Short mmCIF file of C-alpha atoms and ligand atoms in Angstrom, two decimals:
data_model
loop_
_atom_site.label_atom_id
_atom_site.label_comp_id
_atom_site.label_asym_id
_atom_site.label_seq_id
_atom_site.Cartn_x
_atom_site.Cartn_y
_atom_site.Cartn_z
CA SER A 239 0.00 0.00 0.00
CA PRO A 240 1.19 3.56 -0.54
CA LEU A 241 1.61 3.98 3.23
CA GLU A 242 4.45 1.44 3.58
CA THR A 243 7.94 2.92 4.07
CA THR A 244 10.39 3.44 1.26
CA LYS A 245 13.60 1.49 0.54
CA ARG A 246 15.45 4.53 -0.90
CA LYS A 247 18.38 6.18 0.95
CA VAL A 248 16.92 9.43 2.30
CA ALA A 249 17.98 13.01 2.66
CA HIS A 250 17.64 14.97 5.87
CA SER A 251 17.70 18.72 6.58
CA ASP A 252 20.25 20.66 8.61
CA GLN A 253 19.22 23.22 11.24
CA HIS A 254 18.66 25.83 8.52
CA GLY A 255 16.32 23.55 6.60
CA PHE A 256 18.88 22.90 3.83
CA SER A 257 18.90 19.30 2.58
CA VAL A 258 21.95 17.24 3.54
CA PHE A 259 22.33 14.27 1.18
CA PRO A 260 24.29 11.19 2.38
CA ASP A 261 25.25 10.44 -1.20
CA GLN A 262 23.72 13.22 -3.25
CA VAL A 263 20.41 11.35 -3.64
CA ARG A 264 17.74 13.75 -4.88
CA VAL A 265 14.46 13.44 -3.03
CA PRO A 266 11.72 12.72 -5.58
CA ASN A 267 8.99 15.35 -5.84
CA VAL A 268 5.23 15.03 -5.78
CA ILE A 269 3.37 17.98 -7.23
CA VAL A 270 -0.24 17.99 -6.07
CA MET A 271 -2.94 19.90 -7.95
CA VAL A 272 -5.74 21.53 -5.97
CA GLY A 273 -8.84 23.24 -7.29
CA LEU A 274 -12.46 23.08 -8.35
CA PRO A 275 -13.23 21.49 -11.72
CA ALA A 276 -12.51 23.74 -14.75
CA ARG A 277 -9.66 25.62 -13.07
CA GLY A 278 -6.97 24.37 -15.44
CA LYS A 279 -5.49 21.64 -13.21
CA THR A 280 -4.99 19.22 -16.13
CA TYR A 281 -3.76 22.07 -18.33
CA ILE A 282 -1.09 22.94 -15.75
CA SER A 283 -0.27 19.25 -15.11
CA LYS A 284 0.32 18.44 -18.80
CA LYS A 285 2.22 21.64 -19.57
CA LEU A 286 4.40 21.38 -16.46
CA CYS A 287 5.09 17.68 -17.17
CA ARG A 288 6.15 18.51 -20.74
CA TYR A 289 8.51 21.30 -19.50
CA LEU A 290 10.09 19.21 -16.72
CA LYS A 291 10.65 16.20 -19.04
CA TRP A 292 12.23 18.46 -21.68
CA THR A 293 14.63 19.91 -19.08
CA GLY A 294 15.66 16.36 -18.12
CA PHE A 295 13.45 15.43 -15.11
CA LYS A 296 11.65 12.07 -15.55
CA THR A 297 8.09 13.21 -14.88
CA LYS A 298 4.63 11.64 -15.14
CA VAL A 299 1.06 12.87 -14.56
CA PHE A 300 -1.29 10.67 -12.50
CA ASN A 301 -4.83 11.82 -13.36
CA VAL A 302 -7.40 10.42 -10.91
CA GLY A 303 -10.25 11.01 -13.38
CA GLU A 304 -8.58 8.54 -15.76
CA TYR A 305 -8.28 5.97 -12.93
CA ARG A 306 -11.96 6.47 -12.08
CA ARG A 307 -12.96 6.01 -15.74
CA THR A 308 -10.96 2.81 -16.14
CA ASP A 309 -12.31 1.40 -12.86
CA ALA A 310 -14.57 -1.56 -13.78
CA ASN A 311 -17.17 -1.33 -11.04
CA ALA A 312 -17.39 2.40 -11.67
CA ALA A 313 -18.66 1.63 -15.16
CA ASP A 314 -22.33 1.80 -14.22
CA ALA A 315 -21.76 4.83 -12.00
CA ILE A 316 -20.11 6.52 -15.02
CA HIS A 317 -23.34 6.39 -17.00
CA GLY A 318 -24.73 8.67 -14.40
CA ALA A 319 -21.25 10.27 -14.41
CA ASN A 320 -23.22 13.39 -14.38
CA ALA A 321 -23.25 15.77 -11.43
CA SER A 322 -24.92 13.31 -9.03
CA PHE A 323 -21.88 11.01 -9.27
CA PHE A 324 -19.89 13.82 -7.65
CA SER A 325 -22.40 14.78 -5.00
CA PRO A 326 -20.86 14.45 -1.50
CA ASP A 327 -23.76 12.34 -0.25
CA ASN A 328 -23.47 9.75 -3.05
CA ALA A 329 -21.75 7.22 -0.77
CA ASP A 330 -20.82 4.43 -3.21
CA ALA A 331 -19.71 6.97 -5.83
CA LEU A 332 -17.52 8.56 -3.15
CA LYS A 333 -16.07 5.08 -2.49
CA VAL A 334 -15.21 4.65 -6.19
CA ARG A 335 -13.60 8.07 -6.31
CA THR A 336 -11.58 7.35 -3.16
CA GLU A 337 -10.45 3.96 -4.51
CA ALA A 338 -9.35 5.62 -7.77
CA ALA A 339 -7.28 8.13 -5.80
CA GLY A 340 -5.76 5.29 -3.76
CA ARG A 341 -4.72 3.35 -6.86
CA ALA A 342 -3.26 6.49 -8.41
CA MET A 343 -1.21 7.06 -5.25
CA GLU A 344 0.05 3.46 -5.25
CA ASP A 345 1.20 3.84 -8.85
CA MET A 346 2.82 7.16 -7.96
CA ALA A 347 4.75 5.52 -5.09
CA ASP A 348 5.97 2.74 -7.42
CA TYR A 349 6.99 5.26 -10.08
CA LEU A 350 9.03 7.34 -7.63
CA ASN A 351 10.37 4.64 -5.29
CA SER A 352 11.56 2.47 -8.18
CA GLY A 353 13.74 5.36 -9.40
CA ALA A 354 11.92 5.38 -12.75
CA GLY A 355 10.63 8.88 -12.02
CA ALA A 356 11.92 12.06 -10.39
CA VAL A 357 8.65 14.01 -10.36
CA ALA A 358 5.04 12.81 -10.13
CA ILE A 359 2.14 15.20 -10.75
CA PHE A 360 -1.07 14.21 -8.93
CA ASP A 361 -3.88 15.68 -11.02
CA ALA A 362 -7.12 15.66 -8.99
CA THR A 363 -9.38 18.21 -7.23
CA ASN A 364 -7.90 17.55 -3.74
CA THR A 365 -10.27 20.23 -2.50
CA THR A 366 -10.59 19.13 1.16
CA LYS A 367 -8.07 19.40 4.01
CA PHE A 368 -8.71 15.72 4.77
CA ARG A 369 -7.73 14.64 1.24
CA ARG A 370 -4.60 16.82 1.36
CA LYS A 371 -3.71 15.43 4.81
CA THR A 372 -3.83 11.91 3.32
CA ILE A 373 -1.43 12.98 0.57
CA ILE A 374 0.93 14.70 3.03
CA GLU A 375 1.00 11.46 5.12
CA PHE A 376 1.66 9.46 1.95
CA CYS A 377 4.60 11.73 1.07
CA LYS A 378 6.02 11.53 4.61
CA ASN A 379 5.81 7.71 4.59
CA ASN A 380 7.55 7.54 1.22
CA THR A 381 10.06 10.34 1.95
CA LEU A 382 8.81 12.41 -0.94
CA ARG A 383 8.83 16.19 -1.24
CA CYS A 384 5.29 17.56 -1.59
CA PHE A 385 4.35 20.78 -3.39
CA PHE A 386 0.75 21.96 -3.83
CA ILE A 387 -0.40 24.01 -6.83
CA GLU A 388 -3.85 25.47 -6.15
CA SER A 389 -5.61 27.12 -9.08
CA VAL A 390 -8.18 29.65 -7.86
CA CYS A 391 -10.31 31.24 -10.54
CA ASP A 392 -13.50 33.26 -10.40
CA ASP A 393 -13.21 34.84 -13.85
CA PRO A 394 -16.30 33.53 -15.72
CA ALA A 395 -14.70 34.11 -19.13
CA ILE A 396 -11.72 31.87 -18.31
CA ILE A 397 -13.94 29.16 -16.77
CA ASP A 398 -16.27 29.30 -19.75
CA SER A 399 -13.37 28.88 -22.20
CA ASN A 400 -12.19 25.88 -20.15
CA VAL A 401 -15.60 24.16 -20.10
CA THR A 402 -16.08 24.84 -23.80
CA ASP A 403 -12.55 23.82 -24.86
CA VAL A 404 -11.98 20.69 -22.80
CA LYS A 405 -14.97 19.61 -20.72
CA VAL A 406 -17.66 19.29 -23.33
CA ASN A 407 -15.61 16.69 -25.24
CA SER A 408 -14.42 14.85 -22.11
CA PRO A 409 -14.87 11.04 -21.96
CA ASP A 410 -17.40 11.52 -19.11
CA TYR A 411 -19.89 12.96 -21.58
CA LYS A 412 -18.84 11.44 -24.94
CA GLY A 413 -21.97 10.47 -26.84
CA LEU A 414 -24.14 10.70 -23.72
CA MET A 415 -25.67 14.11 -24.18
CA SER A 416 -25.53 17.29 -26.24
CA ALA A 417 -22.88 19.97 -25.72
CA GLU A 418 -25.35 22.32 -24.02
CA GLN A 419 -26.54 19.56 -21.65
CA ALA A 420 -22.92 18.57 -20.93
CA LYS A 421 -22.02 22.17 -20.16
CA GLU A 422 -25.00 22.60 -17.82
CA ASP A 423 -24.27 19.28 -16.14
CA PHE A 424 -20.65 20.28 -15.67
CA MET A 425 -21.64 23.54 -14.01
CA ASN A 426 -23.73 21.46 -11.57
CA ARG A 427 -20.71 19.21 -10.95
CA ILE A 428 -18.77 22.34 -9.98
CA GLU A 429 -21.57 23.37 -7.58
CA ASN A 430 -21.29 19.97 -5.87
CA TYR A 431 -17.58 20.44 -5.35
CA LYS A 432 -18.06 23.98 -4.03
CA LYS A 433 -20.02 22.58 -1.07
CA GLN A 434 -16.93 20.69 0.10
CA TYR A 435 -14.18 23.03 -1.09
CA GLU A 436 -11.63 24.08 1.55
CA PRO A 437 -9.00 26.37 -0.05
CA ILE A 438 -5.41 25.81 1.07
CA GLU A 439 -4.40 27.57 4.30
CA GLU A 440 -0.78 27.58 5.46
CA SER A 441 -2.07 26.63 8.96
CA GLU A 442 -3.10 23.15 7.76
CA ASP A 443 0.50 21.90 7.95
CA GLU A 444 3.55 23.66 9.38
CA LYS A 445 5.75 22.43 6.55
CA LEU A 446 3.25 23.08 3.78
CA SER A 447 4.85 24.19 0.49
CA PHE A 448 2.44 25.64 -2.04
CA ILE A 449 1.69 28.16 -4.74
CA LYS A 450 -1.79 29.64 -5.23
CA VAL A 451 -2.29 30.67 -8.85
CA ILE A 452 -5.10 33.22 -9.10
CA ASN A 453 -7.09 33.78 -12.30
CA ALA A 454 -4.76 31.96 -14.71
CA GLY A 455 -1.65 33.66 -13.45
CA ARG A 456 -2.88 37.21 -12.93
CA SER A 457 -1.51 36.94 -9.38
CA PHE A 458 0.23 34.37 -7.13
CA LYS A 459 0.70 33.51 -3.47
CA VAL A 460 3.84 31.44 -2.89
CA HIS A 461 4.61 29.76 0.45
CA GLN A 462 7.71 27.89 1.69
CA VAL A 463 9.23 26.76 -1.63
CA GLN A 464 11.73 23.94 -1.02
CA GLY A 465 14.47 22.82 -3.40
CA HIS A 466 15.41 23.09 -7.04
CA VAL A 467 12.37 21.45 -8.66
CA GLN A 468 9.83 23.52 -6.70
CA SER A 469 11.58 26.79 -7.59
CA ARG A 470 11.72 25.79 -11.28
CA VAL A 471 7.97 25.00 -11.12
CA VAL A 472 7.18 28.43 -9.60
CA TYR A 473 9.32 30.17 -12.22
CA PHE A 474 7.57 28.27 -15.05
CA LEU A 475 4.05 29.03 -13.76
CA MET A 476 4.90 32.74 -13.57
CA ASN A 477 5.95 32.77 -17.23
CA ILE A 478 3.12 30.96 -19.04
CA HIS A 479 -0.08 32.56 -20.36
CA LEU A 480 -3.31 31.52 -22.06
CA LEU A 481 -3.46 34.15 -24.80
CA PRO A 482 -3.78 32.63 -28.28
CA ARG A 483 -0.76 33.19 -30.56
CA SER A 484 1.44 31.41 -33.10
CA ILE A 485 5.12 30.45 -33.11
CA PHE A 486 6.78 30.16 -36.53
CA LEU A 487 9.97 28.12 -36.91
CA THR A 488 12.27 27.89 -39.90
CA ARG A 489 15.84 26.83 -40.70
CA HIS A 490 17.99 29.29 -42.68
CA GLY A 491 17.86 28.96 -46.48
CA GLU A 492 20.34 26.61 -48.19
CA SER A 493 23.93 27.69 -47.45
CA GLU A 494 27.19 27.10 -49.35
CA TYR A 495 28.16 24.48 -46.70
CA ASN A 496 24.75 22.72 -47.09
CA ALA A 497 25.43 22.52 -50.85
CA MET A 498 28.83 20.90 -50.14
CA GLY A 499 27.47 18.59 -47.44
CA ARG A 500 29.74 20.23 -44.88
CA LEU A 501 28.79 20.58 -41.17
CA GLY A 502 28.47 23.86 -39.28
CA GLY A 503 30.65 26.75 -40.34
CA ASP A 504 29.36 30.24 -41.06
CA SER A 505 28.85 30.25 -44.84
CA PRO A 506 26.45 32.55 -46.77
CA LEU A 507 23.26 31.49 -48.59
CA THR A 508 23.33 29.92 -52.06
CA GLU A 509 21.11 31.32 -54.84
CA ASP A 510 18.39 28.83 -53.80
CA GLY A 511 18.79 29.89 -50.17
CA ARG A 512 18.30 33.52 -51.20
CA LYS A 513 15.13 32.56 -53.14
CA TYR A 514 13.80 31.05 -49.92
CA ALA A 515 14.63 34.25 -47.99
CA VAL A 516 12.72 36.33 -50.56
CA ALA A 517 9.72 33.95 -50.42
CA LEU A 518 9.77 34.07 -46.61
CA GLY A 519 9.55 37.88 -46.74
CA GLU A 520 6.58 37.63 -49.12
CA PHE A 521 4.91 34.99 -46.91
CA PHE A 522 4.79 37.39 -43.95
CA GLU A 523 3.64 40.25 -46.12
CA GLU A 524 0.59 38.16 -47.07
CA GLU A 525 0.09 36.41 -43.68
CA SER A 526 0.40 39.81 -41.87
CA VAL A 527 0.87 38.38 -38.36
CA GLN A 528 0.09 40.89 -35.58
CA ASN A 529 3.24 42.32 -33.82
CA LEU A 530 5.46 39.53 -35.15
CA ARG A 531 8.86 39.38 -33.41
CA VAL A 532 11.82 37.79 -35.27
CA TRP A 533 14.52 35.87 -33.40
CA CYS A 534 17.59 34.86 -35.42
CA SER A 535 20.78 32.97 -34.63
CA GLN A 536 24.06 34.89 -34.99
CA LYS A 537 25.09 32.94 -38.09
CA VAL A 538 25.35 34.72 -41.46
CA ARG A 539 23.02 32.22 -43.19
CA ALA A 540 20.25 32.90 -40.62
CA ALA A 541 20.60 36.71 -40.76
CA GLN A 542 20.51 36.58 -44.59
CA THR A 543 17.33 34.45 -44.42
CA ALA A 544 15.62 37.16 -42.34
CA GLN A 545 16.86 40.11 -44.42
CA TYR A 546 13.63 40.52 -46.47
CA LEU A 547 11.37 40.74 -43.38
CA ARG A 548 10.07 44.21 -42.39
CA PRO A 549 12.48 46.17 -40.14
CA GLU A 550 9.65 46.86 -37.64
CA MET A 551 9.67 43.14 -36.78
CA HIS A 552 12.60 43.97 -34.49
CA ALA A 553 14.90 41.09 -35.49
CA GLU A 554 16.89 40.02 -32.41
CA TYR A 555 20.06 37.92 -32.73
CA TRP A 556 20.44 35.15 -30.06
CA LYS A 557 23.72 33.24 -29.74
CA ALA A 558 21.61 30.56 -27.97
CA LEU A 559 19.97 29.91 -31.37
CA ASP A 560 23.30 29.09 -33.09
CA GLU A 561 23.68 25.62 -34.63
CA LEU A 562 25.02 22.71 -32.51
CA ASP A 563 28.82 23.16 -32.39
CA ALA A 564 30.44 20.14 -34.14
CA GLY A 565 33.84 20.95 -32.54
CA ILE A 566 36.67 19.13 -34.35
CA CYS A 567 34.15 18.06 -37.04
CA GLU A 568 33.14 21.61 -38.02
CA GLY A 569 33.51 22.05 -41.78
CA LEU A 570 33.81 18.30 -42.44
CA THR A 571 31.43 16.10 -44.43
CA TYR A 572 29.98 12.93 -42.86
CA GLU A 573 32.32 10.93 -45.12
CA ASP A 574 35.33 12.87 -43.74
CA ILE A 575 34.19 12.02 -40.18
CA GLN A 576 33.72 8.32 -41.06
CA GLN A 577 37.29 8.21 -42.44
CA ARG A 578 39.13 10.44 -39.93
CA TYR A 579 37.15 9.69 -36.72
CA PRO A 580 35.40 6.29 -37.17
CA LYS A 581 35.05 5.82 -33.41
CA GLN A 582 33.34 9.23 -33.08
CA ALA A 583 30.92 8.22 -35.84
CA ASP A 584 30.11 4.97 -33.97
CA ASP A 585 29.70 6.71 -30.60
CA ARG A 586 27.34 9.28 -32.16
CA ALA A 587 25.27 6.58 -33.87
CA ALA A 588 25.03 4.74 -30.52
CA ASP A 589 23.43 7.64 -28.62
CA LYS A 590 22.78 10.67 -30.80
CA TYR A 591 21.17 12.71 -27.99
CA HIS A 592 23.99 12.48 -25.44
CA TYR A 593 26.90 12.25 -27.91
CA ARG A 594 29.13 15.36 -27.68
CA TYR A 595 31.58 16.25 -30.47
CA PRO A 596 35.15 16.65 -29.16
CA SER A 597 35.55 20.43 -28.42
CA GLY A 598 31.89 20.73 -29.46
CA GLU A 599 28.34 20.17 -28.17
CA SER A 600 25.74 17.43 -27.74
CA TYR A 601 21.99 17.77 -28.31
CA GLU A 602 21.71 17.70 -24.49
CA ASP A 603 24.01 20.76 -24.35
CA VAL A 604 21.83 22.54 -26.95
CA VAL A 605 18.66 21.83 -24.90
CA SER A 606 20.36 23.39 -21.84
CA ARG A 607 21.29 26.58 -23.66
CA LEU A 608 17.79 26.77 -25.22
CA GLU A 609 15.96 26.75 -21.85
CA PRO A 610 15.95 30.60 -21.64
CA VAL A 611 14.70 30.75 -25.26
CA ILE A 612 11.82 28.36 -24.47
CA MET A 613 10.93 30.37 -21.35
CA GLU A 614 10.92 33.62 -23.36
CA LEU A 615 8.82 31.94 -26.10
CA GLU A 616 6.28 31.01 -23.39
CA ARG A 617 6.13 34.66 -22.32
CA GLN A 618 5.78 36.13 -25.81
CA ALA A 619 2.97 36.30 -28.38
CA ASN A 620 3.71 35.86 -32.13
CA VAL A 621 7.36 34.98 -32.81
CA LEU A 622 9.29 33.77 -35.89
CA VAL A 623 12.46 31.82 -35.04
CA VAL A 624 15.10 31.62 -37.82
CA SER A 625 17.64 29.04 -36.71
CA HIS A 626 19.21 25.65 -37.53
CA GLN A 627 18.30 21.97 -37.81
CA ALA A 628 19.60 20.72 -34.45
CA VAL A 629 18.17 23.76 -32.60
CA LEU A 630 14.72 23.44 -34.21
CA ARG A 631 14.67 19.72 -33.36
CA CYS A 632 15.10 20.69 -29.69
CA ILE A 633 12.41 23.38 -29.84
CA LEU A 634 9.92 21.13 -31.70
CA ALA A 635 10.56 18.29 -29.22
CA TYR A 636 9.39 20.69 -26.49
CA PHE A 637 6.15 21.72 -28.23
CA TYR A 638 5.42 18.23 -29.59
CA ASP A 639 6.21 16.56 -26.22
CA ARG A 640 8.57 14.11 -27.95
CA PRO A 641 10.90 11.88 -25.85
CA LEU A 642 14.46 13.25 -25.77
CA SER A 643 15.76 10.02 -27.38
CA GLU A 644 13.65 10.76 -30.50
CA LEU A 645 14.60 14.45 -30.61
CA PRO A 646 17.69 14.12 -32.88
CA PHE A 647 15.58 12.35 -35.54
CA ILE A 648 12.75 14.88 -35.97
CA ASP A 649 12.52 15.71 -39.68
CA ILE A 650 12.91 19.40 -40.61
CA PRO A 651 13.57 19.81 -44.35
CA LEU A 652 15.23 22.97 -45.71
CA HIS A 653 12.91 25.65 -47.13
CA SER A 654 9.96 24.71 -44.92
CA LEU A 655 8.17 26.94 -42.39
CA VAL A 656 6.45 25.41 -39.32
CA LYS A 657 3.49 27.30 -37.79
CA LEU A 658 2.70 26.13 -34.21
CA THR A 659 -0.52 27.21 -32.46
CA PRO A 660 -0.54 25.94 -28.85
CA ARG A 661 -3.98 24.69 -27.71
CA ALA A 662 -5.13 23.51 -24.25
CA TYR A 663 -3.68 19.97 -24.38
CA HIS A 664 -1.91 19.83 -27.78
CA CYS A 665 -0.34 21.95 -30.53
CA ASP A 666 -1.93 22.63 -33.92
CA SER A 667 0.86 22.55 -36.48
CA THR A 668 0.96 23.58 -40.15
CA ILE A 669 4.03 23.00 -42.34
CA TYR A 670 4.48 25.24 -45.39
CA LYS A 671 7.00 23.75 -47.86
CA LEU A 672 8.35 26.10 -50.54
CA ASP A 673 8.54 24.76 -54.08
CA LEU A 674 11.60 26.68 -55.39
CA GLU A 675 10.57 26.22 -59.02
CA THR A 676 7.05 27.62 -58.75
CA GLY A 677 7.55 29.84 -55.67
CA GLU A 678 4.37 28.22 -54.24
CA TRP A 679 3.99 27.03 -50.61
CA ASP A 680 2.58 23.49 -50.17
CA GLU A 681 0.64 23.35 -46.87
CA THR A 682 0.13 20.26 -44.62
CA SER A 683 -1.53 20.41 -41.17
CA ALA A 684 -1.38 18.11 -38.13
CA GLN A 685 -2.36 18.00 -34.44
CA LEU A 686 0.62 17.15 -32.24
CA PRO A 687 1.19 15.14 -30.17
O1 BKI B 650 -6.86 29.27 -14.06
C1 BKI B 650 -7.52 28.71 -14.94
N1 BKI B 650 -8.89 28.60 -14.81
C2 BKI B 650 -9.67 28.00 -15.75
N2 BKI B 650 -9.19 27.48 -16.88
C3 BKI B 650 -7.83 27.59 -17.04
C4 BKI B 650 -6.97 28.17 -16.13
C5 BKI B 650 -5.65 28.06 -16.68
C6 BKI B 650 -4.36 28.50 -16.13
C7 BKI B 650 -4.05 28.27 -14.80
C8 BKI B 650 -2.82 28.67 -14.30
C9 BKI B 650 -1.91 29.31 -15.15
BR1 BKI B 650 -0.22 29.86 -14.47
C10 BKI B 650 -2.20 29.54 -16.47
C11 BKI B 650 -3.45 29.13 -16.97
C12 BKI B 650 -5.78 27.41 -17.90
N3 BKI B 650 -7.09 27.15 -18.10
C13 BKI B 650 -7.63 26.51 -19.25
C14 BKI B 650 -8.45 27.25 -20.11
C15 BKI B 650 -8.97 26.63 -21.26
C16 BKI B 650 -8.67 25.28 -21.54
C17 BKI B 650 -7.86 24.56 -20.65
C18 BKI B 650 -7.34 25.18 -19.51
#
């Protein structure tokens, strides 16, 4: 059961509250969501999970609603999974919901105690002190750090967009009733929870660590943040926003080194590369994106690709957007590397994400230097990024929620423009591929992941 003690070596705190690790063992973290339905708990859980995984923390969301829905004997209760299922005096429904939470916590304990995970996100309402007390006990018994994220929201517009975007199509209602009925039923479900709702108070536990997010990040209350992961979580939550916008990503046009099959360098565009730059300028004349910002790497081929965009787009040049540094292999072709450094070629093929070129970088290094770029992209509205293949693979892996091992294999052809539009739980993505002969853009769309 989740209440049994853990086998892991444990940390303890010194008199100042700083962790003292016997052998540098990191204490796994449990992030616990709190809030009424339709307050963005799943939105935060998924987005936070994606960010933490991308920065290298093995993270998983445990959504109690999904456990409830898969629970066999809850099947019949589901068909009434309308508001009455969630009424506090529906005893057997309450039992099902409690069992689902218990199974989710057992799985969380396994995930963290086995060392498979570093962070678990417990996505449920957790709206009573009693429920939170159970979780705090569970964390104590498993020597896990516990951080509560409470989303408090009384802005009807935000709640309405949530119910419309994600509740109406939820599995609880699929095919059972019309959208209007589902919406009305969901509002009743919220009323049921309100009867029992006890907002977090620091008095409920002397070591309580939490952040209250108010009205989708308009304001925050942060209390007793402990450790690296919790401070990264607070920082992330203070930088995201819900406003709709698009992020455009493109590699530079074809360069002289591309034409010769040579890696890296700082060569100018070829004639074809210049054609792409001209077409890119025309694309944004026609698309006329509101207040578009342009972020370029500091390589000549990237700056030349952006040269036909309007000056008022405030092109900024980020070194962090430069191509992966191939070190001793800069300027070589893959054949050169195979002949001169066969062992390097084998090592790279064995683990393309962690492989670092001698005197150069690995994909893992590029992800680290892109973290500030990702954080600034989260803060901004419409942005066009003009960069390089390895860099765009890292950025796309973040928005597509791809595993880091697959990151180095994401396909990004030359002369193609990716338009990302982040949605609640996924990204809409359109790829415009330029046909150099006709000057036409071929468009293909997808929902990712
Ligand atoms: O605070 C909310 N209240 C109702 N809904 C919400 C939120 C947030 C939210 C919460 C915290 C932060 Br930092 C940023 C956004 C996102 N959402 C959401 C809206 C539409 C669809 C899916 C989720």
